[in-house]
């Protein structure tokens, strides 16, 4: 895939009881895009602190460092991850942190102008500065604008979600988020059609955990029942799924094959600790 992809938003430490891992949904997506051979850049902000230095070293090692990684007086983010009996994660996220203050630099504007796709989520948009920076990057409707909804209560409001949805050509959400955002009567497919009429995305994807995913793309539905996984934690599984989906659809591959591969990668990541495990050679 030779198109350029820009991932925008948070980078942080996910602190588990037995240690910490680099994370943040947009960074995770960038990391998985990189593993799959994409030409990807990542834009965020780190604190001018030791924690930020450690994260920058991780980004350097992952080939995700660039002038798009800003440094700020606000602290680097460290999130407490809590796992339930089914290893599903919930998050305690401090505020404010460095990625609440991502600025619209000349380097960032140039990267957005040159990208075929911009991938972003809702969490980094809780802060006014970062939200305004992102919205300014989404005016070019010729590129794929991928909104990974990724709601983290209480760090969102519906007005912002609706604004981002209206500026997106590709919206991905999980089934809980779909219950909140997709209104209407009938089954999920009927609701997605009504949602598409309201916001006009070309692509809508709803992930269903271990039950797979439903994809609406170019006015056609595609479904996959998912792959079994020995779940260690669910952190990053949806991010790896999205990265695989973006690579496949940007390459104009068959959506059935793309969805199958995305479910396979997501199941693999759910079986590993943390969001950024190295793939076995035969996975993609």
mmCIF file of C-alpha atoms in Angstrom:
data_model
loop_
_atom_site.group_PDB
_atom_site.id
_atom_site.type_symbol
_atom_site.label_atom_id
_atom_site.label_comp_id
_atom_site.label_asym_id
_atom_site.label_seq_id
_atom_site.Cartn_x
_atom_site.Cartn_y
_atom_site.Cartn_z
ATOM 1 C CA UNK A 1 0.000 0.000 0.000
ATOM 2 C CA UNK A 2 1.662 3.260 -1.095
ATOM 3 C CA UNK A 3 -0.897 5.783 0.187
ATOM 4 C CA UNK A 4 0.162 7.931 3.131
ATOM 5 C CA UNK A 5 -1.823 7.625 6.374
ATOM 6 C CA UNK A 6 -1.854 10.155 9.235
ATOM 7 C CA UNK A 7 -2.928 8.995 12.710
ATOM 8 C CA UNK A 8 -3.819 11.832 15.091
ATOM 9 C CA UNK A 9 -4.444 11.854 18.835
ATOM 10 C CA UNK A 10 -3.347 10.435 22.150
ATOM 11 C CA UNK A 11 -0.246 8.505 23.116
ATOM 12 C CA UNK A 12 0.092 7.339 26.713
ATOM 13 C CA UNK A 13 1.196 4.681 29.132
ATOM 14 C CA UNK A 14 -1.345 1.926 29.878
ATOM 15 C CA UNK A 15 -0.522 0.952 33.473
ATOM 16 C CA UNK A 16 -1.495 -2.629 34.322
ATOM 17 C CA UNK A 17 -0.966 -4.169 37.737
ATOM 18 C CA UNK A 18 2.209 -5.904 36.520
ATOM 19 C CA UNK A 19 3.765 -3.026 34.564
ATOM 20 C CA UNK A 20 3.044 -0.492 31.861
ATOM 21 C CA UNK A 21 2.776 -0.586 28.077
ATOM 22 C CA UNK A 22 2.796 2.201 25.490
ATOM 23 C CA UNK A 23 -0.735 2.837 24.224
ATOM 24 C CA UNK A 24 -3.404 5.253 23.060
ATOM 25 C CA UNK A 25 -5.783 4.205 20.297
ATOM 26 C CA UNK A 26 -4.390 6.403 17.462
ATOM 27 C CA UNK A 27 -0.828 5.396 18.328
ATOM 28 C CA UNK A 28 -1.862 1.740 18.448
ATOM 29 C CA UNK A 29 -3.477 2.034 15.016
ATOM 30 C CA UNK A 30 -0.315 3.689 13.653
ATOM 31 C CA UNK A 31 1.833 0.940 15.157
ATOM 32 C CA UNK A 32 -0.297 -1.788 13.524
ATOM 33 C CA UNK A 33 -0.368 0.073 10.206
ATOM 34 C CA UNK A 34 3.429 0.177 10.343
ATOM 35 C CA UNK A 35 3.594 -3.581 10.977
ATOM 36 C CA UNK A 36 1.423 -4.095 7.905
ATOM 37 C CA UNK A 37 3.693 -2.069 5.634
ATOM 38 C CA UNK A 38 1.742 1.203 5.496
ATOM 39 C CA UNK A 39 3.417 4.598 5.000
ATOM 40 C CA UNK A 40 2.167 6.103 8.256
ATOM 41 C CA UNK A 41 2.856 9.199 10.361
ATOM 42 C CA UNK A 42 1.676 9.772 13.905
ATOM 43 C CA UNK A 43 0.814 13.188 15.394
ATOM 44 C CA UNK A 44 0.539 13.757 19.139
ATOM 45 C CA UNK A 45 2.076 15.590 22.094
ATOM 46 C CA UNK A 46 4.224 14.394 25.003
ATOM 47 C CA UNK A 47 5.079 16.116 28.242
ATOM 48 C CA UNK A 48 8.539 17.538 28.904
ATOM 49 C CA UNK A 49 9.100 14.922 31.584
ATOM 50 C CA UNK A 50 10.837 11.587 32.110
ATOM 51 C CA UNK A 51 7.658 9.678 31.221
ATOM 52 C CA UNK A 52 7.495 11.580 27.934
ATOM 53 C CA UNK A 53 11.148 10.820 27.234
ATOM 54 C CA UNK A 54 10.433 7.108 27.707
ATOM 55 C CA UNK A 55 7.447 7.256 25.366
ATOM 56 C CA UNK A 56 9.440 9.153 22.759
ATOM 57 C CA UNK A 57 12.104 6.419 22.933
ATOM 58 C CA UNK A 58 9.367 3.850 22.251
ATOM 59 C CA UNK A 59 8.129 5.885 19.265
ATOM 60 C CA UNK A 60 11.694 6.139 17.947
ATOM 61 C CA UNK A 61 12.151 2.373 18.224
ATOM 62 C CA UNK A 62 8.791 1.876 16.450
ATOM 63 C CA UNK A 63 9.712 4.342 13.655
ATOM 64 C CA UNK A 64 6.812 6.609 14.664
ATOM 65 C CA UNK A 65 8.883 9.604 15.785
ATOM 66 C CA UNK A 66 8.838 12.783 13.703
ATOM 67 C CA UNK A 67 8.346 16.568 14.071
ATOM 68 C CA UNK A 68 4.654 15.689 14.435
ATOM 69 C CA UNK A 69 5.385 14.568 18.025
ATOM 70 C CA UNK A 70 5.122 17.829 19.957
ATOM 71 C CA UNK A 71 6.365 18.443 23.514
ATOM 72 C CA UNK A 72 4.303 20.375 26.070
ATOM 73 C CA UNK A 73 4.435 21.703 29.626
ATOM 74 C CA UNK A 74 1.396 19.554 30.469
ATOM 75 C CA UNK A 75 2.353 16.089 31.789
ATOM 76 C CA UNK A 76 2.593 12.885 29.789
ATOM 77 C CA UNK A 77 -0.506 10.729 30.234
ATOM 78 C CA UNK A 78 -0.489 7.542 32.305
ATOM 79 C CA UNK A 79 -3.764 5.594 32.310
ATOM 80 C CA UNK A 80 -4.762 3.027 34.929
ATOM 81 C CA UNK A 81 -6.157 -0.069 33.188
ATOM 82 C CA UNK A 82 -8.593 -2.227 35.139
ATOM 83 C CA UNK A 83 -9.506 -5.687 33.791
ATOM 84 C CA UNK A 84 -12.772 -7.430 34.685
ATOM 85 C CA UNK A 85 -13.306 -11.190 35.013
ATOM 86 C CA UNK A 86 -13.523 -11.496 31.216
ATOM 87 C CA UNK A 87 -10.318 -9.457 30.754
ATOM 88 C CA UNK A 88 -12.266 -6.515 29.275
ATOM 89 C CA UNK A 89 -10.591 -3.225 30.085
ATOM 90 C CA UNK A 90 -11.834 -0.028 31.678
ATOM 91 C CA UNK A 91 -9.634 3.046 32.003
ATOM 92 C CA UNK A 92 -8.963 5.838 34.511
ATOM 93 C CA UNK A 93 -7.632 8.755 32.435
ATOM 94 C CA UNK A 94 -6.122 11.900 34.026
ATOM 95 C CA UNK A 95 -6.857 15.426 32.742
ATOM 96 C CA UNK A 96 -5.327 17.667 31.482
ATOM 97 C CA UNK A 97 -2.360 15.986 29.798
ATOM 98 C CA UNK A 98 -0.027 16.845 26.927
ATOM 99 C CA UNK A 99 -2.218 15.498 24.109
ATOM 100 C CA UNK A 100 -5.046 17.791 25.221
ATOM 101 C CA UNK A 101 -2.949 20.575 23.665
ATOM 102 C CA UNK A 102 -1.923 19.395 20.163
ATOM 103 C CA UNK A 103 -1.196 22.494 18.071
ATOM 104 C CA UNK A 104 -1.852 23.094 14.361
ATOM 105 C CA UNK A 105 1.803 23.393 13.329
ATOM 106 C CA UNK A 106 2.980 23.840 9.748
ATOM 107 C CA UNK A 107 4.420 20.279 9.811
ATOM 108 C CA UNK A 108 1.052 18.858 10.877
ATOM 109 C CA UNK A 109 -0.899 20.787 8.233
ATOM 110 C CA UNK A 110 1.521 19.590 5.535
ATOM 111 C CA UNK A 111 1.247 15.962 6.684
ATOM 112 C CA UNK A 112 -2.558 16.165 6.591
ATOM 113 C CA UNK A 113 -2.538 17.718 3.119
ATOM 114 C CA UNK A 114 -0.327 14.897 1.803
ATOM 115 C CA UNK A 115 -2.216 12.025 3.442
ATOM 116 C CA UNK A 116 -4.678 9.747 1.659
ATOM 117 C CA UNK A 117 -6.319 8.969 5.020
ATOM 118 C CA UNK A 118 -6.530 10.599 8.459
ATOM 119 C CA UNK A 119 -7.409 8.376 11.427
ATOM 120 C CA UNK A 120 -8.625 9.923 14.692
ATOM 121 C CA UNK A 121 -10.805 9.233 17.717
ATOM 122 C CA UNK A 122 -12.962 11.037 20.239
ATOM 123 C CA UNK A 123 -10.775 10.972 23.356
ATOM 124 C CA UNK A 124 -8.174 13.563 22.294
ATOM 125 C CA UNK A 125 -11.048 15.872 21.309
ATOM 126 C CA UNK A 126 -12.117 16.389 24.926
ATOM 127 C CA UNK A 127 -9.777 19.427 24.990
ATOM 128 C CA UNK A 128 -10.596 22.587 23.015
ATOM 129 C CA UNK A 129 -7.127 23.094 21.491
ATOM 130 C CA UNK A 130 -6.743 19.541 20.166
ATOM 131 C CA UNK A 131 -10.361 19.434 18.993
ATOM 132 C CA UNK A 132 -9.980 22.653 17.001
ATOM 133 C CA UNK A 133 -6.687 21.436 15.514
ATOM 134 C CA UNK A 134 -8.267 18.190 14.321
ATOM 135 C CA UNK A 135 -11.419 19.759 12.895
ATOM 136 C CA UNK A 136 -9.225 22.084 10.840
ATOM 137 C CA UNK A 137 -7.487 19.060 9.285
ATOM 138 C CA UNK A 138 -10.722 17.404 8.126
ATOM 139 C CA UNK A 139 -11.963 19.916 5.558
ATOM 140 C CA UNK A 140 -10.476 18.044 2.569
ATOM 141 C CA UNK A 141 -13.274 15.652 1.587
ATOM 142 C CA UNK A 142 -11.160 13.950 -1.098
ATOM 143 C CA UNK A 143 -9.316 11.857 1.518
ATOM 144 C CA UNK A 144 -10.515 9.000 3.718
ATOM 145 C CA UNK A 145 -11.419 10.474 7.132
ATOM 146 C CA UNK A 146 -11.586 7.599 9.619
ATOM 147 C CA UNK A 147 -13.398 8.243 12.905
ATOM 148 C CA UNK A 148 -12.645 5.543 15.486
ATOM 149 C CA UNK A 149 -15.404 6.498 17.936
ATOM 150 C CA UNK A 150 -13.728 4.853 20.969
ATOM 151 C CA UNK A 151 -15.848 6.460 23.715
ATOM 152 C CA UNK A 152 -14.237 6.757 27.151
ATOM 153 C CA UNK A 153 -16.727 8.045 29.719
ATOM 154 C CA UNK A 154 -16.823 10.758 30.966
ATOM 155 C CA UNK A 155 -14.414 12.189 28.377
ATOM 156 C CA UNK A 156 -16.848 12.977 25.568
ATOM 157 C CA UNK A 157 -20.076 14.773 24.724
ATOM 158 C CA UNK A 158 -22.558 13.945 21.984
ATOM 159 C CA UNK A 159 -22.220 17.326 20.255
ATOM 160 C CA UNK A 160 -18.537 16.657 19.598
ATOM 161 C CA UNK A 161 -19.255 13.080 18.461
ATOM 162 C CA UNK A 162 -21.868 14.327 16.009
ATOM 163 C CA UNK A 163 -19.519 17.012 14.664
ATOM 164 C CA UNK A 164 -16.775 14.450 14.059
ATOM 165 C CA UNK A 165 -19.223 11.972 12.506
ATOM 166 C CA UNK A 166 -20.424 14.622 10.051
ATOM 167 C CA UNK A 167 -16.812 15.231 8.948
ATOM 168 C CA UNK A 168 -15.992 11.530 8.500
ATOM 169 C CA UNK A 169 -16.131 9.208 5.501
ATOM 170 C CA UNK A 170 -15.455 6.060 7.561
ATOM 171 C CA UNK A 171 -16.863 5.471 11.058
ATOM 172 C CA UNK A 172 -15.902 2.507 13.244
ATOM 173 C CA UNK A 173 -17.559 1.767 16.596
ATOM 174 C CA UNK A 174 -18.191 -1.189 18.869
ATOM 175 C CA UNK A 175 -21.637 -2.594 19.581
ATOM 176 C CA UNK A 176 -22.056 -0.630 22.836
ATOM 177 C CA UNK A 177 -21.204 2.628 21.044
ATOM 178 C CA UNK A 178 -23.611 1.702 18.254
ATOM 179 C CA UNK A 179 -26.407 1.340 20.818
ATOM 180 C CA UNK A 180 -25.753 4.911 21.932
ATOM 181 C CA UNK A 181 -25.139 6.586 18.561
ATOM 182 C CA UNK A 182 -27.229 4.726 15.983
ATOM 183 C CA UNK A 183 -30.905 5.483 16.489
ATOM 184 C CA UNK A 184 -33.914 4.261 14.559
ATOM 185 C CA UNK A 185 -36.164 1.240 14.277
ATOM 186 C CA UNK A 186 -35.519 -2.305 13.205
ATOM 187 C CA UNK A 187 -32.349 -4.379 13.294
ATOM 188 C CA UNK A 188 -28.788 -3.074 13.255
ATOM 189 C CA UNK A 189 -28.559 -3.080 9.467
ATOM 190 C CA UNK A 190 -31.670 -0.900 9.190
ATOM 191 C CA UNK A 191 -30.278 1.479 11.810
ATOM 192 C CA UNK A 192 -26.931 1.711 9.991
ATOM 193 C CA UNK A 193 -28.728 2.663 6.771
ATOM 194 C CA UNK A 194 -30.547 5.463 8.608
ATOM 195 C CA UNK A 195 -27.279 6.543 10.235
ATOM 196 C CA UNK A 196 -25.606 6.676 6.823
ATOM 197 C CA UNK A 197 -28.409 8.858 5.482
ATOM 198 C CA UNK A 198 -27.909 11.283 8.379
ATOM 199 C CA UNK A 199 -24.085 11.550 8.311
ATOM 200 C CA UNK A 200 -23.184 10.294 4.798
ATOM 201 C CA UNK A 201 -20.127 8.138 5.550
ATOM 202 C CA UNK A 202 -19.027 5.807 2.761
ATOM 203 C CA UNK A 203 -18.109 3.139 5.327
ATOM 204 C CA UNK A 204 -19.564 2.141 8.716
ATOM 205 C CA UNK A 205 -18.182 -0.740 10.765
ATOM 206 C CA UNK A 206 -19.584 -2.115 14.026
ATOM 207 C CA UNK A 207 -17.383 -4.561 15.942
ATOM 208 C CA UNK A 208 -19.050 -7.205 18.106
ATOM 209 C CA UNK A 209 -16.229 -8.527 20.278
ATOM 210 C CA UNK A 210 -15.940 -12.311 19.970
ATOM 211 C CA UNK A 211 -18.958 -12.296 17.632
ATOM 212 C CA UNK A 212 -17.074 -10.633 14.791
ATOM 213 C CA UNK A 213 -18.094 -7.508 12.925
ATOM 214 C CA UNK A 214 -20.595 -5.936 10.529
ATOM 215 C CA UNK A 215 -19.272 -3.723 7.713
ATOM 216 C CA UNK A 216 -21.310 -1.379 5.515
ATOM 217 C CA UNK A 217 -19.157 -0.228 2.591
ATOM 218 C CA UNK A 218 -20.203 1.342 -0.721
ATOM 219 C CA UNK A 219 -23.876 0.554 0.007
ATOM 220 C CA UNK A 220 -23.231 -3.161 0.646
ATOM 221 C CA UNK A 221 -23.179 -5.144 3.901
ATOM 222 C CA UNK A 222 -20.462 -7.642 4.842
ATOM 223 C CA UNK A 223 -20.457 -9.806 7.979
ATOM 224 C CA UNK A 224 -17.946 -11.981 9.788
ATOM 225 C CA UNK A 225 -18.576 -14.230 12.789
ATOM 226 C CA UNK A 226 -15.109 -13.611 14.249
ATOM 227 C CA UNK A 227 -12.297 -15.919 15.365
ATOM 228 C CA UNK A 228 -11.927 -17.597 18.763
ATOM 229 C CA UNK A 229 -9.328 -16.036 21.046
ATOM 230 C CA UNK A 230 -7.771 -16.983 24.358
ATOM 231 C CA UNK A 231 -8.252 -13.467 25.712
ATOM 232 C CA UNK A 232 -5.399 -12.053 27.798
ATOM 233 C CA UNK A 233 -6.777 -8.502 27.551
ATOM 234 C CA UNK A 234 -8.807 -6.604 24.970
ATOM 235 C CA UNK A 235 -6.472 -3.571 24.898
ATOM 236 C CA UNK A 236 -5.553 -2.760 21.292
ATOM 237 C CA UNK A 237 -7.650 -5.493 19.667
ATOM 238 C CA UNK A 238 -10.021 -2.986 18.074
ATOM 239 C CA UNK A 239 -7.092 -0.788 17.015
ATOM 240 C CA UNK A 240 -5.383 -3.666 15.199
ATOM 241 C CA UNK A 241 -8.729 -4.554 13.593
ATOM 242 C CA UNK A 242 -9.148 -1.002 12.332
ATOM 243 C CA UNK A 243 -5.588 -0.795 10.978
ATOM 244 C CA UNK A 244 -6.108 -3.998 9.008
ATOM 245 C CA UNK A 245 -9.435 -2.748 7.679
ATOM 246 C CA UNK A 246 -7.927 0.569 6.541
ATOM 247 C CA UNK A 247 -4.993 -1.129 4.779
ATOM 248 C CA UNK A 248 -7.341 -3.438 2.909
ATOM 249 C CA UNK A 249 -9.920 -0.858 1.883
ATOM 250 C CA UNK A 250 -7.311 1.719 0.834
ATOM 251 C CA UNK A 251 -5.813 -1.013 -1.361
ATOM 252 C CA UNK A 252 -9.272 -1.699 -2.871
ATOM 253 C CA UNK A 253 -9.177 -5.338 -1.782
ATOM 254 C CA UNK A 254 -12.314 -7.459 -1.597
ATOM 255 C CA UNK A 255 -14.238 -6.343 1.532
ATOM 256 C CA UNK A 256 -15.028 -9.937 2.535
ATOM 257 C CA UNK A 257 -11.317 -10.799 2.550
ATOM 258 C CA UNK A 258 -10.455 -7.541 4.322
ATOM 259 C CA UNK A 259 -13.011 -8.170 7.075
ATOM 260 C CA UNK A 260 -11.792 -11.757 7.535
ATOM 261 C CA UNK A 261 -8.198 -10.593 7.936
ATOM 262 C CA UNK A 262 -9.195 -7.795 10.335
ATOM 263 C CA UNK A 263 -11.075 -10.230 12.596
ATOM 264 C CA UNK A 264 -8.103 -12.615 12.554
ATOM 265 C CA UNK A 265 -5.643 -9.875 13.566
ATOM 266 C CA UNK A 266 -7.981 -8.564 16.287
ATOM 267 C CA UNK A 267 -8.319 -12.050 17.796
ATOM 268 C CA UNK A 268 -4.540 -12.470 17.818
ATOM 269 C CA UNK A 269 -3.995 -9.154 19.640
ATOM 270 C CA UNK A 270 -6.702 -9.983 22.210
ATOM 271 C CA UNK A 271 -4.654 -13.068 23.057
ATOM 272 C CA UNK A 272 -1.555 -11.012 23.923
ATOM 273 C CA UNK A 273 -0.722 -8.663 26.800
ATOM 274 C CA UNK A 274 -0.978 -5.016 25.761
ATOM 275 C CA UNK A 275 -1.859 -3.276 22.511
ATOM 276 C CA UNK A 276 1.288 -3.729 20.426
ATOM 277 C CA UNK A 277 2.415 -7.367 20.173
ATOM 278 C CA UNK A 278 4.683 -8.365 17.275
ATOM 279 C CA UNK A 279 2.824 -10.389 14.629
ATOM 280 C CA UNK A 280 3.810 -13.916 13.639
ATOM 281 C CA UNK A 281 5.035 -13.957 10.041
ATOM 282 C CA UNK A 282 1.930 -15.635 8.603
ATOM 283 C CA UNK A 283 -0.715 -13.384 10.241
ATOM 284 C CA UNK A 284 -1.050 -10.758 7.484
#
